[in-house]
Amino acid sequence: MSIAATISSSLTIRSLPITSPSSFHLTYSSKPSSFTLQLNTPKFTIQNPNSRFSVSAMSVTAQETLSQTSFVDQTETGVLRFVKYQGLGNDFIMVNNLDSVEPKVTPEQAVRLCDRNFGIGADGVIFAMPGSNGTDYTMRIFNSDGSEPEMCGNGVRCFAKFISDISNLNGRQSFTVHTGAGLIIPEIQPDGKVKVDMGEPVLKASDIPTKIPPNKNESVVKAQIEVDGVNWNVTCVSMGNPHCVTFGNGNQNLVVDELNLADIGPKFEHHTLFPARTNTEFVQVFSRSHLKMRVWERGAGATLACGTGACAVVVAAILEGRSERNCTVDLPGGPLEIEWREEDNHVYMTGPAEVVFYGSVQL
C-alpha cells in the first residue's frame, strides 16, 4: 500500500541521504513549506554520516496500522521516540516523559535534535511530564539553543494536542498544566483548535523583569529606549516570560516586513535593560481588532509564531490605546485569536496545533 508522508521543510532532505527498504520518490507539494514523500512502506530512515543521529520517521497516515499511543510508548535502549507538532509553523519535538520527572533529553542533546541540518529540526523540545502542585500534567521545554524558558504559547497548544492524542482523557477536553510560568489551562475546541487560558499578564517592571524605569504606576508603557543608536517606544509585558513590544520608533506606523529582524532582534534580546534577556515583538496596526507582528524569540531567534508574544502584543496595544480587547494577530505562520478579558484579567489564546510526523532517534 502506498503511504503519503507530508513532512515539513525543517527536514533538510537534500543534505541527508535517505535509505529505505524499498523505493521512493520525492515530489514538491503545492504547499510551499512542505514536501510530499511517496513511499510504499509506512517508514523511512534518514541517516547523516556527519552526526551521531539516525532518525526514523513515520507518516501521519501510518496511524492506520500503529496508533500514536502505542508508538510513543515503545521503549528501546538509547532510542528516543517522539512526535513532531507545529503551531502556525512554530515546531516542536514532543516527548512522552510521563514516566519520569527528569527530562529524557539533556539541553545539549536538545540543541543537536533541533538542528535543521544535522538533527530533526525544531524550535524546541517539549516534555510531557507528571503533574505537580495538583495539576494534571507538567510541561517543560528546552529551546533550540538549550536554554529553558518559563513557557511557550504555541508550545502549550501542541502540548495539549499531544496529551489528547496519547492519553485516555475519558472525554475531557480541558486539563491543567504546570509550567514555569504557573498554571495554564488548555481546552480542545470542537473544530480541533486549542484555546488556552494564559492567566493574567504581569505588568510590574521588576517582575517582568526590566530595568527600564516605570512610567505608568509600576509598569513600562510606551517608554523610550535606545537600541543600536535608535530610540524605540516599548511596552513591557510578561506572560510568564518577558516580552518587549514595540509599535515603532516614532509616530509613523511600523511596517514589520521591512525590518531586518536578524540584525535588530539580538540587540533587543541581549540589551542590558533586560536582565533575563527578552522576547521582542515588532507590531503593525491595521485596525483596532487586527494586528500584525514579527517576533525575535529569546533563545530561538526569528520564528514563524510566538503565542505568548501574541498575547503580550494585544495587552501592550490595549495599554497604549491602539486596540480593542479581542484581536486577530497575524504572525508569519498564520493568525491567532487573542482576548484580554476585563472581567477576570486573563488572556485567552486560540489557534491550531497539528501533528507533522512520528519519529525515533538514537541519542
mmCIF file of C-alpha atoms in Angstrom:
data_model
loop_
_atom_site.group_PDB
_atom_site.id
_atom_site.type_symbol
_atom_site.label_atom_id
_atom_site.label_comp_id
_atom_site.label_asym_id
_atom_site.label_seq_id
_atom_site.Cartn_x
_atom_site.Cartn_y
_atom_site.Cartn_z
ATOM 1 C CA MET A 1 0.000 0.000 0.000
ATOM 2 C CA SER A 2 1.351 3.406 -0.907
ATOM 3 C CA ILE A 3 1.724 5.800 2.010
ATOM 4 C CA ALA A 4 1.902 9.572 1.542
ATOM 5 C CA ALA A 5 4.010 11.247 4.213
ATOM 6 C CA THR A 6 3.873 15.029 4.389
ATOM 7 C CA ILE A 7 6.966 16.288 6.172
ATOM 8 C CA SER A 8 7.912 19.872 6.889
ATOM 9 C CA SER A 9 10.813 21.562 5.191
ATOM 10 C CA SER A 10 12.575 21.580 8.572
ATOM 11 C CA LEU A 11 13.966 18.211 7.488
ATOM 12 C CA THR A 12 16.573 19.363 5.001
ATOM 13 C CA ILE A 13 16.293 16.264 2.895
ATOM 14 C CA ARG A 14 18.820 17.316 0.291
ATOM 15 C CA SER A 15 21.611 17.329 2.900
ATOM 16 C CA LEU A 16 20.729 13.920 4.335
ATOM 17 C CA PRO A 17 20.983 10.640 2.418
ATOM 18 C CA ILE A 18 17.735 8.732 2.721
ATOM 19 C CA THR A 19 17.671 4.967 2.884
ATOM 20 C CA SER A 20 14.541 2.898 2.693
ATOM 21 C CA PRO A 21 13.860 -0.816 2.483
ATOM 22 C CA SER A 22 12.024 -0.078 -0.740
ATOM 23 C CA SER A 23 11.895 2.543 -3.456
ATOM 24 C CA PHE A 24 10.515 6.020 -3.059
ATOM 25 C CA HIS A 25 10.158 9.253 -4.958
ATOM 26 C CA LEU A 26 10.083 12.829 -3.738
ATOM 27 C CA THR A 27 7.747 15.487 -5.102
ATOM 28 C CA TYR A 28 7.236 19.085 -4.063
ATOM 29 C CA SER A 29 3.653 19.707 -2.998
ATOM 30 C CA SER A 30 1.504 22.766 -3.662
ATOM 31 C CA LYS A 31 2.033 23.777 -0.047
ATOM 32 C CA PRO A 32 5.145 25.972 -0.129
ATOM 33 C CA SER A 33 6.504 24.772 3.205
ATOM 34 C CA SER A 34 6.214 21.045 2.628
ATOM 35 C CA PHE A 35 7.355 18.114 0.531
ATOM 36 C CA THR A 36 5.343 15.016 -0.259
ATOM 37 C CA LEU A 37 7.322 11.827 0.068
ATOM 38 C CA GLN A 38 5.621 8.910 -1.646
ATOM 39 C CA LEU A 39 6.615 5.595 -0.099
ATOM 40 C CA ASN A 40 5.344 2.056 -0.496
ATOM 41 C CA THR A 41 6.196 1.477 3.147
ATOM 42 C CA PRO A 42 4.981 3.470 6.161
ATOM 43 C CA LYS A 43 8.505 4.021 7.494
ATOM 44 C CA PHE A 44 11.684 5.609 6.197
ATOM 45 C CA THR A 45 15.081 6.256 7.742
ATOM 46 C CA ILE A 46 17.270 9.322 7.477
ATOM 47 C CA GLN A 47 20.930 8.824 8.298
ATOM 48 C CA ASN A 48 23.552 11.545 8.402
ATOM 49 C CA PRO A 49 27.172 10.361 8.332
ATOM 50 C CA ASN A 50 28.317 13.656 9.903
ATOM 51 C CA SER A 51 26.170 13.187 13.003
ATOM 52 C CA ARG A 52 25.592 10.619 15.711
ATOM 53 C CA PHE A 53 21.884 10.850 14.999
ATOM 54 C CA SER A 54 19.946 8.310 12.994
ATOM 55 C CA VAL A 55 16.363 9.432 12.559
ATOM 56 C CA SER A 56 13.464 7.215 11.598
ATOM 57 C CA ALA A 57 10.221 8.933 10.720
ATOM 58 C CA MET A 58 6.731 7.628 10.162
ATOM 59 C CA SER A 59 3.940 9.258 8.221
ATOM 60 C CA VAL A 60 0.861 10.516 9.986
ATOM 61 C CA THR A 61 -1.263 8.232 7.830
ATOM 62 C CA ALA A 62 0.584 5.250 9.256
ATOM 63 C CA GLN A 63 -1.896 5.517 12.130
ATOM 64 C CA GLU A 64 -3.891 3.023 10.086
ATOM 65 C CA THR A 65 -1.587 0.303 11.411
ATOM 66 C CA LEU A 66 0.012 1.866 14.512
ATOM 67 C CA SER A 67 -1.617 4.261 16.973
ATOM 68 C CA GLN A 68 0.302 7.258 18.277
ATOM 69 C CA THR A 69 -0.055 5.965 21.827
ATOM 70 C CA SER A 70 1.474 2.589 21.036
ATOM 71 C CA PHE A 71 4.220 4.222 19.003
ATOM 72 C CA VAL A 72 5.464 6.646 21.668
ATOM 73 C CA ASP A 73 5.054 4.040 24.432
ATOM 74 C CA GLN A 74 7.507 1.649 22.805
ATOM 75 C CA THR A 75 10.841 1.565 24.609
ATOM 76 C CA GLU A 76 14.257 0.735 23.214
ATOM 77 C CA THR A 77 17.619 1.361 24.877
ATOM 78 C CA GLY A 78 19.277 4.507 23.564
ATOM 79 C CA VAL A 79 16.327 5.388 21.328
ATOM 80 C CA LEU A 80 14.040 8.388 21.819
ATOM 81 C CA ARG A 81 10.590 8.169 20.277
ATOM 82 C CA PHE A 82 8.923 11.477 19.546
ATOM 83 C CA VAL A 83 6.082 13.122 17.666
ATOM 84 C CA LYS A 84 6.707 16.409 15.902
ATOM 85 C CA TYR A 85 3.962 19.034 16.092
ATOM 86 C CA GLN A 86 3.644 22.547 14.734
ATOM 87 C CA GLY A 87 1.510 25.503 15.689
ATOM 88 C CA LEU A 88 1.495 28.135 12.919
ATOM 89 C CA GLY A 89 4.920 26.896 11.854
ATOM 90 C CA ASN A 90 6.418 27.084 15.357
ATOM 91 C CA ASP A 91 7.562 23.457 15.542
ATOM 92 C CA PHE A 92 8.389 21.204 18.463
ATOM 93 C CA ILE A 93 9.713 17.739 19.193
ATOM 94 C CA MET A 94 7.198 16.289 21.667
ATOM 95 C CA VAL A 95 8.466 13.676 24.122
ATOM 96 C CA ASN A 96 6.293 11.400 26.265
ATOM 97 C CA ASN A 97 8.001 11.907 29.646
ATOM 98 C CA LEU A 98 5.046 10.871 31.803
ATOM 99 C CA ASP A 99 7.053 8.110 33.492
ATOM 100 C CA SER A 100 9.705 10.460 34.902
ATOM 101 C CA VAL A 101 10.163 13.906 36.431
ATOM 102 C CA GLU A 102 13.547 14.222 34.716
ATOM 103 C CA PRO A 103 13.709 15.131 31.001
ATOM 104 C CA LYS A 104 14.796 12.277 28.757
ATOM 105 C CA VAL A 105 16.960 14.680 26.767
ATOM 106 C CA THR A 106 19.706 16.977 28.059
ATOM 107 C CA PRO A 107 19.905 20.621 26.945
ATOM 108 C CA GLU A 108 22.970 19.725 24.865
ATOM 109 C CA GLN A 109 21.102 16.891 23.155
ATOM 110 C CA ALA A 110 18.152 19.235 22.562
ATOM 111 C CA VAL A 111 20.429 21.616 20.656
ATOM 112 C CA ARG A 112 21.520 18.811 18.336
ATOM 113 C CA LEU A 113 17.990 17.456 17.907
ATOM 114 C CA CYS A 114 16.689 20.912 16.954
ATOM 115 C CA ASP A 115 19.390 21.477 14.344
ATOM 116 C CA ARG A 116 17.646 21.777 10.979
ATOM 117 C CA ASN A 117 20.535 20.346 9.004
ATOM 118 C CA PHE A 118 22.057 17.685 11.240
ATOM 119 C CA GLY A 119 19.114 16.842 13.521
ATOM 120 C CA ILE A 120 15.345 16.561 13.391
ATOM 121 C CA GLY A 121 14.791 20.300 13.139
ATOM 122 C CA ALA A 122 12.609 22.244 15.593
ATOM 123 C CA ASP A 123 12.255 25.413 17.640
ATOM 124 C CA GLY A 124 12.361 23.367 20.842
ATOM 125 C CA VAL A 125 11.913 20.042 22.622
ATOM 126 C CA ILE A 126 8.835 19.756 24.861
ATOM 127 C CA PHE A 127 8.436 17.161 27.602
ATOM 128 C CA ALA A 128 5.028 15.919 28.789
ATOM 129 C CA MET A 129 5.676 15.101 32.450
ATOM 130 C CA PRO A 130 3.648 14.057 35.507
ATOM 131 C CA GLY A 131 1.565 16.788 37.111
ATOM 132 C CA SER A 132 2.733 18.711 40.157
ATOM 133 C CA ASN A 133 1.124 21.101 42.622
ATOM 134 C CA GLY A 134 -2.232 19.427 41.973
ATOM 135 C CA THR A 135 -2.167 19.758 38.175
ATOM 136 C CA ASP A 136 -2.860 17.008 35.651
ATOM 137 C CA TYR A 137 0.421 17.426 33.760
ATOM 138 C CA THR A 138 3.700 19.321 33.758
ATOM 139 C CA MET A 139 5.224 20.901 30.668
ATOM 140 C CA ARG A 140 8.916 21.673 30.303
ATOM 141 C CA ILE A 141 10.699 22.924 27.204
ATOM 142 C CA PHE A 142 14.267 23.303 26.009
ATOM 143 C CA ASN A 143 14.785 25.926 23.309
ATOM 144 C CA SER A 144 16.856 25.257 20.221
ATOM 145 C CA ASP A 145 19.835 26.901 21.965
ATOM 146 C CA GLY A 146 19.470 24.644 25.027
ATOM 147 C CA SER A 147 18.001 27.305 27.311
ATOM 148 C CA GLU A 148 14.810 26.598 29.246
ATOM 149 C CA PRO A 149 12.057 29.220 29.018
ATOM 150 C CA GLU A 150 9.263 29.508 31.523
ATOM 151 C CA MET A 151 6.542 28.861 28.963
ATOM 152 C CA CYS A 152 5.714 28.791 25.258
ATOM 153 C CA GLY A 153 2.282 29.709 23.918
ATOM 154 C CA ASN A 154 2.409 27.782 20.646
ATOM 155 C CA GLY A 155 4.170 25.001 22.513
ATOM 156 C CA VAL A 156 1.388 24.644 25.062
ATOM 157 C CA ARG A 157 -1.180 24.238 22.275
ATOM 158 C CA CYS A 158 0.967 21.486 20.756
ATOM 159 C CA PHE A 159 1.367 20.030 24.241
ATOM 160 C CA ALA A 160 -2.412 19.937 24.677
ATOM 161 C CA LYS A 161 -2.973 18.129 21.366
ATOM 162 C CA PHE A 162 -0.136 15.709 22.188
ATOM 163 C CA ILE A 163 -1.682 14.876 25.575
ATOM 164 C CA SER A 164 -5.085 14.488 23.959
ATOM 165 C CA ASP A 165 -3.600 12.106 21.384
ATOM 166 C CA ILE A 166 -1.605 9.865 23.737
ATOM 167 C CA SER A 167 -3.774 9.833 26.868
ATOM 168 C CA ASN A 168 -7.186 8.453 27.692
ATOM 169 C CA LEU A 169 -8.922 11.632 28.828
ATOM 170 C CA ASN A 170 -12.314 9.965 29.259
ATOM 171 C CA GLY A 171 -13.999 12.600 27.158
ATOM 172 C CA ARG A 172 -12.358 15.534 28.903
ATOM 173 C CA GLN A 173 -11.326 18.319 26.578
ATOM 174 C CA SER A 174 -9.683 20.517 29.200
ATOM 175 C CA PHE A 175 -6.941 19.873 31.753
ATOM 176 C CA THR A 176 -4.479 21.710 33.964
ATOM 177 C CA VAL A 177 -0.792 22.099 33.157
ATOM 178 C CA HIS A 178 2.010 23.159 35.483
ATOM 179 C CA THR A 179 4.647 25.313 33.747
ATOM 180 C CA GLY A 180 7.500 27.547 34.796
ATOM 181 C CA ALA A 181 5.055 30.407 34.337
ATOM 182 C CA GLY A 182 2.464 28.845 36.640
ATOM 183 C CA LEU A 183 -0.896 27.213 35.952
ATOM 184 C CA ILE A 184 -2.033 27.019 32.323
ATOM 185 C CA ILE A 185 -5.409 25.578 31.259
ATOM 186 C CA PRO A 186 -5.759 24.478 27.616
ATOM 187 C CA GLU A 187 -9.066 23.375 26.103
ATOM 188 C CA ILE A 188 -9.512 21.419 22.874
ATOM 189 C CA GLN A 189 -12.222 23.091 20.789
ATOM 190 C CA PRO A 190 -14.796 21.224 18.642
ATOM 191 C CA ASP A 191 -13.004 22.440 15.480
ATOM 192 C CA GLY A 192 -9.706 20.985 16.690
ATOM 193 C CA LYS A 193 -8.138 24.305 17.626
ATOM 194 C CA VAL A 194 -6.830 24.804 21.145
ATOM 195 C CA LYS A 195 -7.989 27.623 23.397
ATOM 196 C CA VAL A 196 -5.641 28.374 26.263
ATOM 197 C CA ASP A 197 -6.257 30.376 29.420
ATOM 198 C CA MET A 198 -2.846 32.026 29.669
ATOM 199 C CA GLY A 199 -3.579 33.664 33.020
ATOM 200 C CA GLU A 200 -3.007 37.288 33.986
ATOM 201 C CA PRO A 201 -0.332 39.407 32.322
ATOM 202 C CA VAL A 202 2.434 40.670 34.590
ATOM 203 C CA LEU A 203 2.997 44.401 34.179
ATOM 204 C CA LYS A 204 5.188 45.339 37.151
ATOM 205 C CA ALA A 205 8.574 46.246 35.679
ATOM 206 C CA SER A 206 10.679 44.473 38.296
ATOM 207 C CA ASP A 207 8.698 41.239 37.844
ATOM 208 C CA ILE A 208 8.987 41.112 34.038
ATOM 209 C CA PRO A 209 11.972 41.784 34.568
ATOM 210 C CA THR A 210 13.222 45.003 33.024
ATOM 211 C CA LYS A 211 15.430 47.795 34.290
ATOM 212 C CA ILE A 212 13.500 50.388 32.289
ATOM 213 C CA PRO A 213 12.156 52.902 34.849
ATOM 214 C CA PRO A 214 8.362 52.502 35.278
ATOM 215 C CA ASN A 215 6.402 55.355 33.755
ATOM 216 C CA LYS A 216 2.805 54.289 34.466
ATOM 217 C CA ASN A 217 2.258 53.196 38.046
ATOM 218 C CA GLU A 218 4.784 50.336 38.279
ATOM 219 C CA SER A 219 4.571 49.496 34.573
ATOM 220 C CA VAL A 220 6.549 50.353 31.456
ATOM 221 C CA VAL A 221 4.133 51.658 28.813
ATOM 222 C CA LYS A 222 5.343 53.381 25.642
ATOM 223 C CA ALA A 223 8.680 54.163 27.230
ATOM 224 C CA GLN A 224 11.657 55.179 25.126
ATOM 225 C CA ILE A 225 14.831 53.109 24.983
ATOM 226 C CA GLU A 226 17.883 53.321 22.742
ATOM 227 C CA VAL A 227 18.823 50.264 20.699
ATOM 228 C CA ASP A 228 21.814 50.488 18.370
ATOM 229 C CA GLY A 229 21.604 54.281 18.274
ATOM 230 C CA VAL A 230 17.856 54.392 17.517
ATOM 231 C CA ASN A 231 15.132 55.404 20.003
ATOM 232 C CA TRP A 232 12.267 52.913 20.190
ATOM 233 C CA ASN A 233 8.972 53.200 22.082
ATOM 234 C CA VAL A 234 8.358 49.984 24.030
ATOM 235 C CA THR A 235 5.809 48.452 26.382
ATOM 236 C CA CYS A 236 6.949 45.581 28.574
ATOM 237 C CA VAL A 237 4.749 42.610 29.498
ATOM 238 C CA SER A 238 5.369 39.194 30.991
ATOM 239 C CA MET A 239 3.160 36.268 30.063
ATOM 240 C CA GLY A 240 5.255 34.082 32.347
ATOM 241 C CA ASN A 241 8.213 35.007 30.132
ATOM 242 C CA PRO A 242 9.482 38.514 29.336
ATOM 243 C CA HIS A 243 8.319 40.474 26.308
ATOM 244 C CA CYS A 244 9.283 43.842 24.908
ATOM 245 C CA VAL A 245 6.621 45.093 22.482
ATOM 246 C CA THR A 246 7.235 47.959 20.091
ATOM 247 C CA PHE A 247 4.969 49.665 17.572
ATOM 248 C CA GLY A 248 7.876 51.673 16.172
ATOM 249 C CA ASN A 249 10.369 54.390 16.879
ATOM 250 C CA GLY A 250 8.152 57.369 16.149
ATOM 251 C CA ASN A 251 4.623 58.391 15.218
ATOM 252 C CA GLN A 252 4.777 56.584 11.874
ATOM 253 C CA ASN A 253 3.097 53.143 11.750
ATOM 254 C CA LEU A 254 5.705 50.385 11.698
ATOM 255 C CA VAL A 255 5.864 48.206 8.562
ATOM 256 C CA VAL A 256 7.127 44.956 10.039
ATOM 257 C CA ASP A 257 8.003 43.242 6.747
ATOM 258 C CA GLU A 258 10.638 45.904 6.110
ATOM 259 C CA LEU A 259 12.572 45.071 9.295
ATOM 260 C CA ASN A 260 15.949 43.345 9.260
ATOM 261 C CA LEU A 261 14.937 41.109 12.143
ATOM 262 C CA ALA A 262 18.184 39.147 12.247
ATOM 263 C CA ASP A 263 20.051 42.403 12.827
ATOM 264 C CA ILE A 264 17.828 44.217 15.302
ATOM 265 C CA GLY A 265 16.365 41.231 17.187
ATOM 266 C CA PRO A 266 19.520 40.117 19.039
ATOM 267 C CA LYS A 267 20.225 43.713 20.094
ATOM 268 C CA PHE A 268 16.887 43.830 21.905
ATOM 269 C CA GLU A 269 17.254 40.324 23.322
ATOM 270 C CA HIS A 270 20.650 40.996 24.904
ATOM 271 C CA HIS A 271 20.062 44.653 25.883
ATOM 272 C CA THR A 272 21.327 45.480 29.367
ATOM 273 C CA LEU A 273 17.843 46.753 30.285
ATOM 274 C CA PHE A 274 16.602 43.137 30.205
ATOM 275 C CA PRO A 275 18.500 41.139 32.847
ATOM 276 C CA ALA A 276 16.854 37.824 31.842
ATOM 277 C CA ARG A 277 17.028 38.717 28.131
ATOM 278 C CA THR A 278 13.724 39.296 26.359
ATOM 279 C CA ASN A 279 11.424 38.243 23.547
ATOM 280 C CA THR A 280 10.749 41.164 21.223
ATOM 281 C CA GLU A 281 7.621 41.772 19.147
ATOM 282 C CA PHE A 282 7.513 44.329 16.349
ATOM 283 C CA VAL A 283 3.900 45.270 15.621
ATOM 284 C CA GLN A 284 1.978 46.835 12.751
ATOM 285 C CA VAL A 285 -1.568 48.096 13.375
ATOM 286 C CA PHE A 286 -4.161 47.511 10.656
ATOM 287 C CA SER A 287 -7.210 48.300 12.783
ATOM 288 C CA ARG A 288 -8.343 48.187 16.398
ATOM 289 C CA SER A 289 -9.069 44.482 16.012
ATOM 290 C CA HIS A 290 -6.339 43.451 13.576
ATOM 291 C CA LEU A 291 -2.604 43.499 14.294
ATOM 292 C CA LYS A 292 0.446 42.029 12.589
ATOM 293 C CA MET A 293 3.646 41.053 14.355
ATOM 294 C CA ARG A 294 7.107 39.641 13.782
ATOM 295 C CA VAL A 295 8.987 38.154 16.673
ATOM 296 C CA TRP A 296 12.543 37.608 17.790
ATOM 297 C CA GLU A 297 12.330 34.905 20.438
ATOM 298 C CA ARG A 298 14.733 34.670 23.326
ATOM 299 C CA GLY A 299 16.771 31.532 22.767
ATOM 300 C CA ALA A 300 15.247 30.679 19.379
ATOM 301 C CA GLY A 301 15.661 33.748 17.157
ATOM 302 C CA ALA A 302 13.201 34.586 14.398
ATOM 303 C CA THR A 303 10.308 32.121 14.457
ATOM 304 C CA LEU A 304 7.093 31.820 12.488
ATOM 305 C CA ALA A 305 4.934 32.257 15.575
ATOM 306 C CA CYS A 306 5.052 33.038 19.300
ATOM 307 C CA GLY A 307 1.872 32.504 21.302
ATOM 308 C CA THR A 308 2.938 34.318 24.460
ATOM 309 C CA GLY A 309 4.232 37.086 22.206
ATOM 310 C CA ALA A 310 0.848 37.477 20.512
ATOM 311 C CA CYS A 311 -0.759 37.702 23.952
ATOM 312 C CA ALA A 312 1.763 40.335 25.047
ATOM 313 C CA VAL A 313 1.142 42.287 21.834
ATOM 314 C CA VAL A 314 -2.597 42.617 22.494
ATOM 315 C CA VAL A 315 -2.002 43.593 26.128
ATOM 316 C CA ALA A 316 0.508 46.230 25.011
ATOM 317 C CA ALA A 317 -1.812 47.500 22.267
ATOM 318 C CA ILE A 318 -4.619 47.953 24.767
ATOM 319 C CA LEU A 319 -2.350 49.700 27.265
ATOM 320 C CA GLU A 320 -1.227 52.093 24.525
ATOM 321 C CA GLY A 321 -4.819 52.687 23.398
ATOM 322 C CA ARG A 322 -4.313 51.089 19.992
ATOM 323 C CA SER A 323 -6.783 48.162 20.048
ATOM 324 C CA GLU A 324 -9.872 46.564 21.485
ATOM 325 C CA ARG A 325 -9.717 43.633 23.914
ATOM 326 C CA ASN A 326 -10.363 40.999 21.251
ATOM 327 C CA CYS A 327 -7.944 40.932 18.318
ATOM 328 C CA THR A 328 -6.718 38.865 15.427
ATOM 329 C CA VAL A 329 -2.922 38.844 15.434
ATOM 330 C CA ASP A 330 -1.221 37.890 12.170
ATOM 331 C CA LEU A 331 2.080 36.059 12.597
ATOM 332 C CA PRO A 332 4.319 34.805 9.774
ATOM 333 C CA GLY A 333 2.872 31.308 10.304
ATOM 334 C CA GLY A 334 -0.779 32.403 10.446
ATOM 335 C CA PRO A 335 -3.324 34.142 12.704
ATOM 336 C CA LEU A 336 -4.095 33.748 16.405
ATOM 337 C CA GLU A 337 -7.202 34.993 18.184
ATOM 338 C CA ILE A 338 -6.287 36.814 21.402
ATOM 339 C CA GLU A 339 -8.638 38.185 24.055
ATOM 340 C CA TRP A 340 -7.751 40.068 27.242
ATOM 341 C CA ARG A 341 -10.911 39.788 29.301
ATOM 342 C CA GLU A 342 -11.748 42.681 31.554
ATOM 343 C CA GLU A 343 -13.863 40.599 33.954
ATOM 344 C CA ASP A 344 -11.095 38.209 35.072
ATOM 345 C CA ASN A 345 -7.955 39.972 33.728
ATOM 346 C CA HIS A 346 -6.944 36.715 31.970
ATOM 347 C CA VAL A 347 -5.581 36.481 28.446
ATOM 348 C CA TYR A 348 -7.047 33.785 26.174
ATOM 349 C CA MET A 349 -5.294 32.480 23.071
ATOM 350 C CA THR A 350 -6.945 30.351 20.369
ATOM 351 C CA GLY A 351 -5.113 28.723 17.482
ATOM 352 C CA PRO A 352 -4.193 25.477 15.722
ATOM 353 C CA ALA A 353 -1.761 22.686 16.596
ATOM 354 C CA GLU A 354 -1.091 19.782 14.250
ATOM 355 C CA VAL A 355 0.937 16.595 14.012
ATOM 356 C CA VAL A 356 3.756 16.726 11.441
ATOM 357 C CA PHE A 357 5.251 13.239 11.780
ATOM 358 C CA TYR A 358 6.279 10.484 14.198
ATOM 359 C CA GLY A 359 9.899 9.510 14.612
ATOM 360 C CA SER A 360 12.631 7.905 16.649
ATOM 361 C CA VAL A 361 16.228 8.959 17.107
ATOM 362 C CA GLN A 362 19.292 7.309 18.572
ATOM 363 C CA LEU A 363 20.771 9.547 21.235
#
